[in-house]
PDB file of C-alpha atoms and ligand atoms in Angstrom:
ATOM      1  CA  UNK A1122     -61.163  61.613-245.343  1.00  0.00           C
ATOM      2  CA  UNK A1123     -64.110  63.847-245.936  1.00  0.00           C
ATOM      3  CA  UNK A1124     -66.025  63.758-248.839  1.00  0.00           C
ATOM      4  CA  UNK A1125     -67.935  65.667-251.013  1.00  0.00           C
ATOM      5  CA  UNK A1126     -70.466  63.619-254.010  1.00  0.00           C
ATOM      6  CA  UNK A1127     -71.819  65.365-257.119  1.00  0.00           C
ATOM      7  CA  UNK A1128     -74.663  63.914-258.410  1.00  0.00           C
ATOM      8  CA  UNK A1129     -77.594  64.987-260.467  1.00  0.00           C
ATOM      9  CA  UNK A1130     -80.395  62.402-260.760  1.00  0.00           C
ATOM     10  CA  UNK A1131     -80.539  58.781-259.093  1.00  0.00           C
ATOM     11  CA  UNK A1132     -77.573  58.851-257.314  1.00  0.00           C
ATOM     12  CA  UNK A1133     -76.581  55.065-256.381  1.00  0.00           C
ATOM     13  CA  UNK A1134     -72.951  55.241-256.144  1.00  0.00           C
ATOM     14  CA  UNK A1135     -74.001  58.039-254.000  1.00  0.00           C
ATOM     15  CA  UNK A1136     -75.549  55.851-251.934  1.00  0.00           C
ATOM     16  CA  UNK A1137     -72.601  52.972-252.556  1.00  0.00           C
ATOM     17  CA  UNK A1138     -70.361  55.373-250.874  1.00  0.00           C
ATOM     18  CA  UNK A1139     -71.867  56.984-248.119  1.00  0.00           C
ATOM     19  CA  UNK A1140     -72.974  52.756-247.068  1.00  0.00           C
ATOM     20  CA  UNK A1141     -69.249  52.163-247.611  1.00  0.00           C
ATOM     21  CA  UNK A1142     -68.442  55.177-245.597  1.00  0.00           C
ATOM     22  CA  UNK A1143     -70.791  54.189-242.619  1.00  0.00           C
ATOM     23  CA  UNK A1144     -70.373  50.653-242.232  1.00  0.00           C
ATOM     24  CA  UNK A1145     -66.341  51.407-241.986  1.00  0.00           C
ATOM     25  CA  UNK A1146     -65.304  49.904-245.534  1.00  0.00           C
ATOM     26  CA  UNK A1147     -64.066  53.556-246.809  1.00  0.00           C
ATOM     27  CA  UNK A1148     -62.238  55.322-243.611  1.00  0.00           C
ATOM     28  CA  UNK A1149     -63.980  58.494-244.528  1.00  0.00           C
ATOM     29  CA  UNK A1150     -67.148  60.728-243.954  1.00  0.00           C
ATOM     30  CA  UNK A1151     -69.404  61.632-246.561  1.00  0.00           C
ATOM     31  CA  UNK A1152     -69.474  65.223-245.599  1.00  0.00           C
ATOM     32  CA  UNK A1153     -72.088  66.592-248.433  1.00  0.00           C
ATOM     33  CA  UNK A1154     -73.928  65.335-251.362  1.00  0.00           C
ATOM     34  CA  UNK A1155     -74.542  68.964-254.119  1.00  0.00           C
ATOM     35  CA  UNK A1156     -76.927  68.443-256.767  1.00  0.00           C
ATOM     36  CA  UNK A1157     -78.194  70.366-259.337  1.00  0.00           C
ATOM     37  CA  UNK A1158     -81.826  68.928-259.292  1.00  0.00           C
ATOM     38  CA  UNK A1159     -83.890  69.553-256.565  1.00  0.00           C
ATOM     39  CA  UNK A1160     -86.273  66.384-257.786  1.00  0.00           C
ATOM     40  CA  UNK A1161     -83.433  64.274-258.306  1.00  0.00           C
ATOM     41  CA  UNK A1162     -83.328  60.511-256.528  1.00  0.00           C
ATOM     42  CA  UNK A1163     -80.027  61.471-255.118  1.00  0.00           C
ATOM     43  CA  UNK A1164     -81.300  64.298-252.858  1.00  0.00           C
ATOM     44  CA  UNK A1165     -84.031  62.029-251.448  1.00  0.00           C
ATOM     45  CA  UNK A1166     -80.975  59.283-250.722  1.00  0.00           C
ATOM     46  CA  UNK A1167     -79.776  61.779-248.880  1.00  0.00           C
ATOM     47  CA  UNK A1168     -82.279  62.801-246.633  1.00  0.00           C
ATOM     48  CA  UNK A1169     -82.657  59.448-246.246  1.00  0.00           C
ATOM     49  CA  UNK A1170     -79.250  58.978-244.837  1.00  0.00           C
ATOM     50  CA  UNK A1171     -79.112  61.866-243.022  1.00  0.00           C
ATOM     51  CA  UNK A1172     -76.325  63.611-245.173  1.00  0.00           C
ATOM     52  CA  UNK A1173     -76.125  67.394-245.955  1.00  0.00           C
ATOM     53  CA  UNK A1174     -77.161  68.326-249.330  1.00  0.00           C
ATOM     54  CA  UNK A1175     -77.167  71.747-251.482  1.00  0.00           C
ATOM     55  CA  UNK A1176     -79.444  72.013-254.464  1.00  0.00           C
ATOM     56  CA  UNK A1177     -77.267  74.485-256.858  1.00  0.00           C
ATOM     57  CA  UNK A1178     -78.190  74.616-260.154  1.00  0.00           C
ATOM     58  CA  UNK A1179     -78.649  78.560-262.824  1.00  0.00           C
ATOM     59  CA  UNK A1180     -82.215  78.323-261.658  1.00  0.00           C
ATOM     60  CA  UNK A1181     -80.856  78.965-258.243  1.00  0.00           C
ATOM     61  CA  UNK A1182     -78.202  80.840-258.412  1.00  0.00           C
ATOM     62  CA  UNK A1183     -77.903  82.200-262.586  1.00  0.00           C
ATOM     63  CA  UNK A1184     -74.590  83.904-261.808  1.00  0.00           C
ATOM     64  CA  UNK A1185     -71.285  81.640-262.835  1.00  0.00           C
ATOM     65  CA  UNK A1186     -68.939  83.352-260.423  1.00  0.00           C
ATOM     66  CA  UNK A1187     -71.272  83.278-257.266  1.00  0.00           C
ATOM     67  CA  UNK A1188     -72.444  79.642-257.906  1.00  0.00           C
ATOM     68  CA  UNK A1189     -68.555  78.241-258.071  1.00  0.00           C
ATOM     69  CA  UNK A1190     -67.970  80.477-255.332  1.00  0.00           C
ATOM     70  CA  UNK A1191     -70.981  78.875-253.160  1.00  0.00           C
ATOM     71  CA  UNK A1192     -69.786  75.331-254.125  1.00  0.00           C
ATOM     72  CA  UNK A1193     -66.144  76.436-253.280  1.00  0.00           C
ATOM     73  CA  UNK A1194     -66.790  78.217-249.892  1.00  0.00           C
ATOM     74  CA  UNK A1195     -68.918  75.217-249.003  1.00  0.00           C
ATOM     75  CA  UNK A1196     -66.727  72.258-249.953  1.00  0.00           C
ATOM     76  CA  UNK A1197     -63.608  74.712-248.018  1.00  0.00           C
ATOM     77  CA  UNK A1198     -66.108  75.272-245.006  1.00  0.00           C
ATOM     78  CA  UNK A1199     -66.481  71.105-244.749  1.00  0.00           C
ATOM     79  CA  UNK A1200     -63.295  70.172-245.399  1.00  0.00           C
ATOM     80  CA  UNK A1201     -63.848  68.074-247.970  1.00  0.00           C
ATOM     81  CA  UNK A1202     -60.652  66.583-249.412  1.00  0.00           C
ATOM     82  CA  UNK A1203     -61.694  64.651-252.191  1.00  0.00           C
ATOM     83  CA  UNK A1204     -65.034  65.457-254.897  1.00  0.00           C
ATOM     84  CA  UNK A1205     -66.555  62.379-256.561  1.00  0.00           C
ATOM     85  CA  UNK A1206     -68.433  63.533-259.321  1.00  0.00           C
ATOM     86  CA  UNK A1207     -71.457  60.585-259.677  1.00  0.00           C
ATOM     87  CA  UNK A1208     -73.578  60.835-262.278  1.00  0.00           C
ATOM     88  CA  UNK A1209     -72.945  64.838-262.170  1.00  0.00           C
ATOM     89  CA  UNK A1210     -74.026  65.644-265.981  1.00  0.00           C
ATOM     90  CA  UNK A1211     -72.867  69.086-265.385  1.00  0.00           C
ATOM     91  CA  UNK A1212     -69.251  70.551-266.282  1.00  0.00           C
ATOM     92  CA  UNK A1213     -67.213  71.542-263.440  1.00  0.00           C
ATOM     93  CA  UNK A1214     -66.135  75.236-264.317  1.00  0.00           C
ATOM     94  CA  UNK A1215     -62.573  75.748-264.160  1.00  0.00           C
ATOM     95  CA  UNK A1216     -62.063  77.910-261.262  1.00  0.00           C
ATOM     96  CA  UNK A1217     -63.921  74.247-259.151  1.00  0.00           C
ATOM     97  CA  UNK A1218     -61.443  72.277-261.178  1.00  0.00           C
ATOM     98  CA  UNK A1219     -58.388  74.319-260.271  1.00  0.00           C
ATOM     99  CA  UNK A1220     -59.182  75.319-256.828  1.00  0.00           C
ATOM    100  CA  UNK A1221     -59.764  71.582-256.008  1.00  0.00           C
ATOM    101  CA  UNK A1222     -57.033  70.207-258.520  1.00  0.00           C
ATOM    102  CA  UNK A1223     -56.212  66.822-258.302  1.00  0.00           C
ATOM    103  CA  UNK A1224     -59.147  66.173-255.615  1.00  0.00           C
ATOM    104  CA  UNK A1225     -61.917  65.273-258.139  1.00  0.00           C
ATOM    105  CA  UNK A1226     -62.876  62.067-259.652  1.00  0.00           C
ATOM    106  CA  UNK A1227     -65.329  60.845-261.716  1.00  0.00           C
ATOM    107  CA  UNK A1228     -67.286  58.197-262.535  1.00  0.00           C
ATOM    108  CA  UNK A1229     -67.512  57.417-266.335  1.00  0.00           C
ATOM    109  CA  UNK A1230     -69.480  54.353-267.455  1.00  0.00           C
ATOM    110  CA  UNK A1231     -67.144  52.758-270.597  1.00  0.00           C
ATOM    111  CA  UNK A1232     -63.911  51.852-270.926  1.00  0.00           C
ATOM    112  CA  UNK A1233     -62.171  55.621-271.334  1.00  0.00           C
ATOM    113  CA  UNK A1234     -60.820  56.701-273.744  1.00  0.00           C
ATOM    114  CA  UNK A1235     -63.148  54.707-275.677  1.00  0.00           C
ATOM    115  CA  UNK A1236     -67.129  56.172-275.398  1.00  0.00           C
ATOM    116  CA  UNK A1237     -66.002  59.522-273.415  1.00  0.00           C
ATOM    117  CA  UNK A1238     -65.977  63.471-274.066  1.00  0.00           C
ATOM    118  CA  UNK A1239     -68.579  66.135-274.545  1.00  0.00           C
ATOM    119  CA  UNK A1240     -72.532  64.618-274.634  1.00  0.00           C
ATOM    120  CA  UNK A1241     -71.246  61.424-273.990  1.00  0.00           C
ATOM    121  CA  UNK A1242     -72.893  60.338-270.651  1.00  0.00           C
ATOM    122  CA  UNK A1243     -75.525  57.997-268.908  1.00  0.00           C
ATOM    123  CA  UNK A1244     -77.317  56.072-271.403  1.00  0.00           C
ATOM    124  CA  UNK A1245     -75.722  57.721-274.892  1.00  0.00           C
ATOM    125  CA  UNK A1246     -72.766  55.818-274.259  1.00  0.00           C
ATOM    126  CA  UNK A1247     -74.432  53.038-273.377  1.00  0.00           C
ATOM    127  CA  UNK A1248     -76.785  53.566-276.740  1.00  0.00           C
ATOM    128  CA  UNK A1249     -73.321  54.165-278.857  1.00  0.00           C
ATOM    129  CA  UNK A1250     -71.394  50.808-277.648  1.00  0.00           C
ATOM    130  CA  UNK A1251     -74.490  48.770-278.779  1.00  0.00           C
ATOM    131  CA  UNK A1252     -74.444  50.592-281.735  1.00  0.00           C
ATOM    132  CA  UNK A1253     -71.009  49.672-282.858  1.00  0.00           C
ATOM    133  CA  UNK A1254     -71.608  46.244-281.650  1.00  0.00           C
ATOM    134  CA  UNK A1255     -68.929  46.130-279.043  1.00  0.00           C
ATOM    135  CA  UNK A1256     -68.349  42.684-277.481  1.00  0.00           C
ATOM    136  CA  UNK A1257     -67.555  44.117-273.961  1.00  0.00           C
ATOM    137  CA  UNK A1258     -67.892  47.811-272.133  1.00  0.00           C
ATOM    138  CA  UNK A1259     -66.644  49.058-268.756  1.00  0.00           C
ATOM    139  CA  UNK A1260     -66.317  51.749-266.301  1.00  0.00           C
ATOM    140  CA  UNK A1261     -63.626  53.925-265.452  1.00  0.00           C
ATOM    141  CA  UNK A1262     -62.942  55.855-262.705  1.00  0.00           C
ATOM    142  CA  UNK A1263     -60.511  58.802-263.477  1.00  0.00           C
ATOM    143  CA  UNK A1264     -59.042  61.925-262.329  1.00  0.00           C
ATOM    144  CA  UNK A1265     -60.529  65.103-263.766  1.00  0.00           C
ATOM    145  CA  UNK A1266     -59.326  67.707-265.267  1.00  0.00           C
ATOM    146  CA  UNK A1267     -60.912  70.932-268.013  1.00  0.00           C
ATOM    147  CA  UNK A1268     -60.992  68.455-270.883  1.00  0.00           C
ATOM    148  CA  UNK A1269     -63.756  66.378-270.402  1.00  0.00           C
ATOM    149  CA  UNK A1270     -63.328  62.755-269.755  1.00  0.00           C
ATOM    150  CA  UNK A1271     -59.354  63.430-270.143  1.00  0.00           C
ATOM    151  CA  UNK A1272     -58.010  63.228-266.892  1.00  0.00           C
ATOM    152  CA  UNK A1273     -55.706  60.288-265.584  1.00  0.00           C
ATOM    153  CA  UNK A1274     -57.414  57.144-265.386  1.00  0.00           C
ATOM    154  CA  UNK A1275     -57.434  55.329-262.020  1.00  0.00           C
ATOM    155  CA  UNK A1276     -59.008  52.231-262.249  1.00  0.00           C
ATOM    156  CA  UNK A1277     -61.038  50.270-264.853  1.00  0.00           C
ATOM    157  CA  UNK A1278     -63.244  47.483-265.266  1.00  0.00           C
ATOM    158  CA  UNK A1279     -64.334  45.317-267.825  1.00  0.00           C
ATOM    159  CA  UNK A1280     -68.028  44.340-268.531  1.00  0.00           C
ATOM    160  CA  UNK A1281     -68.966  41.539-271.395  1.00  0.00           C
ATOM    161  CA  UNK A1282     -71.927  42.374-273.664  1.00  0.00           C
ATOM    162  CA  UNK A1283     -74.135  39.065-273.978  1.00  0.00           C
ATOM    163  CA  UNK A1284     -76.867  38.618-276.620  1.00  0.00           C
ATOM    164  CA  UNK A1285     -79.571  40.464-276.650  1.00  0.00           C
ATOM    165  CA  UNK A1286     -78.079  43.303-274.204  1.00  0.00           C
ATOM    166  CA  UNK A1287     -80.003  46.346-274.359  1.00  0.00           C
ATOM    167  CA  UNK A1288     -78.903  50.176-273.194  1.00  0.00           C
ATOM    168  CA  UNK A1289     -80.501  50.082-269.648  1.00  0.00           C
ATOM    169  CA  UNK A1290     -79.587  46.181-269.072  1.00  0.00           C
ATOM    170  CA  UNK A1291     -76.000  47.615-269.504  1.00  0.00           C
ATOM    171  CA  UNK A1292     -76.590  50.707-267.297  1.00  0.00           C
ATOM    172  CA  UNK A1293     -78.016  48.556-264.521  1.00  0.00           C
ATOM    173  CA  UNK A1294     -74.090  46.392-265.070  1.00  0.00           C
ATOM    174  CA  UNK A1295     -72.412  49.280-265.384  1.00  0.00           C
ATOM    175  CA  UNK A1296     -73.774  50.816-262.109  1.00  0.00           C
ATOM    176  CA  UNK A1297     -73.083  47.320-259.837  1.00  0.00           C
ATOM    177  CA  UNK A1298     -69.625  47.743-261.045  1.00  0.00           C
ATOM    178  CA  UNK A1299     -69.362  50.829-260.615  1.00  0.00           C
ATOM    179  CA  UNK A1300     -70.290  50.749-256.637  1.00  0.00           C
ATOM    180  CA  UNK A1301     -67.505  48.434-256.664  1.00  0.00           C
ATOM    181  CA  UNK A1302     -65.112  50.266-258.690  1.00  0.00           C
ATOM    182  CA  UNK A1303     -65.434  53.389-256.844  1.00  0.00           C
ATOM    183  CA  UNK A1304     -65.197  52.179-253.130  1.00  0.00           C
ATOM    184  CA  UNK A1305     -61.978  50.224-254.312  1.00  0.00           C
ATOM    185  CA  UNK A1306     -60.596  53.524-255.877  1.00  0.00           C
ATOM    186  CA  UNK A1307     -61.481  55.654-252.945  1.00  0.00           C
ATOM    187  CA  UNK A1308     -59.963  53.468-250.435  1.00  0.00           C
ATOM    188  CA  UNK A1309     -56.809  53.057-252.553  1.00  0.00           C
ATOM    189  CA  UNK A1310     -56.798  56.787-252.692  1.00  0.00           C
ATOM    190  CA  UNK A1311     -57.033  57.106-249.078  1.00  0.00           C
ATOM    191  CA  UNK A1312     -54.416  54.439-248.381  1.00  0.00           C
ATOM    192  CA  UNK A1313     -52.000  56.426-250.543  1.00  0.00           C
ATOM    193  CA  UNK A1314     -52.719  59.679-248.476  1.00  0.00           C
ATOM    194  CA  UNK A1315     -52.158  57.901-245.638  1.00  0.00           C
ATOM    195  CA  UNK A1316     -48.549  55.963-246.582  1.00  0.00           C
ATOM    196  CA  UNK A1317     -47.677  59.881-247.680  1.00  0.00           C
ATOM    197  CA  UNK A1318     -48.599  61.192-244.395  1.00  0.00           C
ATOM    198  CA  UNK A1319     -46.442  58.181-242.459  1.00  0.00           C
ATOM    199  CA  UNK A1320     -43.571  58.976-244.677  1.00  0.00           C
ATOM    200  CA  UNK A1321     -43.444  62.617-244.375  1.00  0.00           C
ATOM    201  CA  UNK A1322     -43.895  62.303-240.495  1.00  0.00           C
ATOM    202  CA  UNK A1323     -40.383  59.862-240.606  1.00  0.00           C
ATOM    203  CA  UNK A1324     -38.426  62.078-242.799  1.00  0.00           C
ATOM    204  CA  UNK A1325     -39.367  65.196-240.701  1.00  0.00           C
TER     205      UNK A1325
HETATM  206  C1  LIG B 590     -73.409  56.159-263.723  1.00  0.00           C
HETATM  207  O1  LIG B 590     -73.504  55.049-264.574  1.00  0.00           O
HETATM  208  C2  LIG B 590     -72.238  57.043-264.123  1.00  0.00           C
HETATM  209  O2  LIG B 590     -71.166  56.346-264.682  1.00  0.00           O
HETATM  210  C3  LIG B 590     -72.857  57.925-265.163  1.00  0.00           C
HETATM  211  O3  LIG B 590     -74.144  58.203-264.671  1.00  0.00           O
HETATM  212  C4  LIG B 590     -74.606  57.086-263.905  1.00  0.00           C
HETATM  213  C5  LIG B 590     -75.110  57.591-262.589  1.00  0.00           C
HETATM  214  O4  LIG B 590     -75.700  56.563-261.838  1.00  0.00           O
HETATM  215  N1  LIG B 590     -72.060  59.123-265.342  1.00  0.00           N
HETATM  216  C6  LIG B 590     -71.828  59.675-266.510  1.00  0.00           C
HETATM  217  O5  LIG B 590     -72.307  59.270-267.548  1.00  0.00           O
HETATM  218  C7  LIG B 590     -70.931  60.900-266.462  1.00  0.00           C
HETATM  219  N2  LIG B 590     -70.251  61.087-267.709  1.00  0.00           N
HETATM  220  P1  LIG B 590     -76.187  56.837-260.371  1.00  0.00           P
HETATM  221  O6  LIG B 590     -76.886  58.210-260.384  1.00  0.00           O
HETATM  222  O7  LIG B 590     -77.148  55.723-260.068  1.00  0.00           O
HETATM  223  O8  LIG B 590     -74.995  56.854-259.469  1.00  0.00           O
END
């Protein structure tokens, strides 16, 4: 499966996957890593590990219409069958979401529904559980759809709060479960494809 990752600053679980990806964990190919910050960690992971990258952001390209249609024609041109969205803190515009329907996850770091929707993300939500004194978090991997952190949840996972827990201790959790979380998902998602493919090919 060829893959496509969204991310728009550090980008570890863009890392986590592409590892996965390499070492033969996930049967896939991470084909392309698009970020909208040219400074961002996740751009110099990539060059790091030799994966394509595009820098797309309204400072490059201010048009709507031609920047979904660059990020279309170049996730078509690669092939990519499935879209992680990690750590992307932009909003996928609809035409994305509906030209790639049902191929794009994301990464959300609480336990969804809980913590999720519109300026929730990155270290708000992990400011807001602490807040409300929450005796455990998560992360959730989901599908996604035009409502923001809406679309059908895929996998979960629980993370206790100890004592004296503080918003980036709880980031640096969330994001070791995450890596976890994600590769699980994506394989699951690939072994899924797979059975579908072995099933159609019988009943032909
Ligand atoms: C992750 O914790 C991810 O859940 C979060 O940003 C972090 C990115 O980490 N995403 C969101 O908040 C999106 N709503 P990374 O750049 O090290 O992969």
């Amino acid at each position: 499966m060829r893959i496509a990752v969204f991310a728009s600053h550090n980008g570890s679980n863009f890392q986590a996957i592409t590892e996965a990806c390499k070492s033969g964990e996930i049967k896939g190919e991470v084909a392309l890593l698009i970020s909208n910050n040219k400074k961002s960690q996740a751009i110099a992971r990539a060059k790091n590990l030799h994966i394509q990258f595009l820098h797309i952001s309204e400072n490059v390209e201010p048009n709507e219409q031609l920047r979904d249609t660059k990020i279309s024609s170049l996730l078509n041109e690669h092939n990519c069958e499935l879209v992680v969205l990690a750590g992307y803190m932009k909003k996928l515009s609809s035409s994305i979401i509906d030209s790639f329907g049902g191929k794009i996850i994301n990464i959300h770091p609480s336990l969804l529904p809980k913590y999720g929707g519109k300026g929730m993300y990155g270290s708000k939500v992990h400011k807001e559980v602490l807040k409300n004194k929450e005796y455990v978090s998560g992360v959730t991997v989901h599908l996604v759809n035009s409502d923001y952190d809406k679309g059908k949840i895929l996998s979960q996972q629980t993370i206790p709060i100890t004592e004296n827990e503080t918003p980036e201790s709880l980031a640096e959790k969330a994001r070791r479960v995450e890596h976890h979380l994600i590769i699980k998902t994506i394989k699951e998602i690939i072994e899924k494809k797979n059975r579908l493919a072995r099933y159609e090919k019988k009943t032909k």
